[in-house]
XYZ file of C-alpha atoms in Angstrom:
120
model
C 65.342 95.882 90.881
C 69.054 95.855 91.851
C 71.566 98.700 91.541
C 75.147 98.144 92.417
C 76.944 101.977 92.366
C 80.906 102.145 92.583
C 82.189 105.528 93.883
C 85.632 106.794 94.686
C 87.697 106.634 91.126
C 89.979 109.736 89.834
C 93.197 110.538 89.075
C 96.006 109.583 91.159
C 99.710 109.633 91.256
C 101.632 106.749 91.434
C 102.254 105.506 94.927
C 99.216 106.698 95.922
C 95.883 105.410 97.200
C 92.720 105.291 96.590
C 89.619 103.983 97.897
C 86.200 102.529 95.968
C 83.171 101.649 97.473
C 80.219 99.802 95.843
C 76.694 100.358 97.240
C 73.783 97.395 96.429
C 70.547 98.776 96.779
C 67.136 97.539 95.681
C 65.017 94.187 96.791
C 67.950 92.441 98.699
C 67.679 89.852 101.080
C 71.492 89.704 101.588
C 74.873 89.653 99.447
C 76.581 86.612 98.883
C 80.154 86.511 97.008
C 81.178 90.220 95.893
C 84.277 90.849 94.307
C 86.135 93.887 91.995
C 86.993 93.309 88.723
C 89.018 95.688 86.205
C 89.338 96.220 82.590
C 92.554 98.461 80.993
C 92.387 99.875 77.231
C 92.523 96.816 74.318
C 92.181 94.321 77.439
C 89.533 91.734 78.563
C 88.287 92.147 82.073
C 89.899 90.877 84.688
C 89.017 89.758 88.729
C 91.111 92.226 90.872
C 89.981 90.691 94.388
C 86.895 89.086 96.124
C 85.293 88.252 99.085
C 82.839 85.829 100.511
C 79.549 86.267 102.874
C 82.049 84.397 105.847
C 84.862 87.287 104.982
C 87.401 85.063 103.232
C 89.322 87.126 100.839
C 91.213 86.320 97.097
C 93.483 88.846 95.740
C 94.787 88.729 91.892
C 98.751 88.595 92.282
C 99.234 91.716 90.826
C 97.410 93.449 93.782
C 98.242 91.627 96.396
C 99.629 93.419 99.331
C 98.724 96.796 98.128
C 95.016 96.285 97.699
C 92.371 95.349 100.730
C 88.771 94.183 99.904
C 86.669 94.625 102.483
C 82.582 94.235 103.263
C 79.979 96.455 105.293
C 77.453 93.938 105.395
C 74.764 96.085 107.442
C 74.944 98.919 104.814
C 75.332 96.036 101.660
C 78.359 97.600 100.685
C 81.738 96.394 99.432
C 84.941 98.944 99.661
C 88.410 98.361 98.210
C 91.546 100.221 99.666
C 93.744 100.848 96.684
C 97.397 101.703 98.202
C 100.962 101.987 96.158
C 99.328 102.589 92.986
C 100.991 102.053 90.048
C 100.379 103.630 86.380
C 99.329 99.277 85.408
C 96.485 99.728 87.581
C 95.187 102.119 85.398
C 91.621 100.623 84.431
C 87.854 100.973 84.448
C 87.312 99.266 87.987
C 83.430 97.729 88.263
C 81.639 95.303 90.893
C 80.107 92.646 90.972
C 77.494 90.697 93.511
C 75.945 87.956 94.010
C 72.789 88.892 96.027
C 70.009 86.910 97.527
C 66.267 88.598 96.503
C 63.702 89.276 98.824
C 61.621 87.009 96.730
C 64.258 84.318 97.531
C 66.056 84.355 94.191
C 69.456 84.349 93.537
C 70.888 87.272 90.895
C 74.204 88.250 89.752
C 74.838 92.654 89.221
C 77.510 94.527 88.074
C 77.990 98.010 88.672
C 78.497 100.686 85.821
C 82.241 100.907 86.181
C 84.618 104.071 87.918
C 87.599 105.224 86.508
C 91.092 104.812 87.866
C 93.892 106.809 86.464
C 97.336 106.240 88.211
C 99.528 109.032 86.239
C 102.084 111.781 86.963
């Protein structure tokens, strides 16, 4: 079994930063692609950033520049550095991996979602 668990969400002003981390744990080999995703009140979900196993990094637009995605892959974890927030990033923030199995399968996780409130 797989667990993916983001941590670091609250309540933040804007122009401020925050950082989430996503822990896999469970029967993994190894992480493939990982990547953040958000989803905002009345709106479909949406890819924020990702990153491959080599490092290689895509950003949506709307982050780009203020937001880092980055990858611990000795501890399976995925972080991402939120900085010049803004109340639009407001959203329930979730990850998402694709891992390799210690039985040699291939499975795709999300986590169960942390909050992000960018308000003054």
């Amino acid at each position: 079994q797989v667990q993916l668990v983001e941590s670091g969400g609250g309540l933040v002003q804007p122009g401020g930063s925050l950082r989430l981390s996503c822990a896999a744990s469970g029967n993994i080999l190894s992480a493939d692609a990982m990547g953040w995703y958000r989803q905002a009140p009345g709106k479909e979900r949406e890819l924020v950033a990702t990153i491959a196993s080599g490092g290689r990094t895509n950003y949506a637009d709307s982050v780009k520049g203020r937001f880092t995605i980055s990858r611990d892959d000795a501890k399976i974890t995925m972080y991402l550095q939120m900085n010049s927030l803004k109340p639009e990033d407001t959203a329930v923030y979730y990850c998402n991996a694709k891992v390799i199995l210690t039985t040699l399968g291939i499975g795709n996780y999300w986590g169960q979602g942390t909050q992000v409130t960018v308000s003054s």
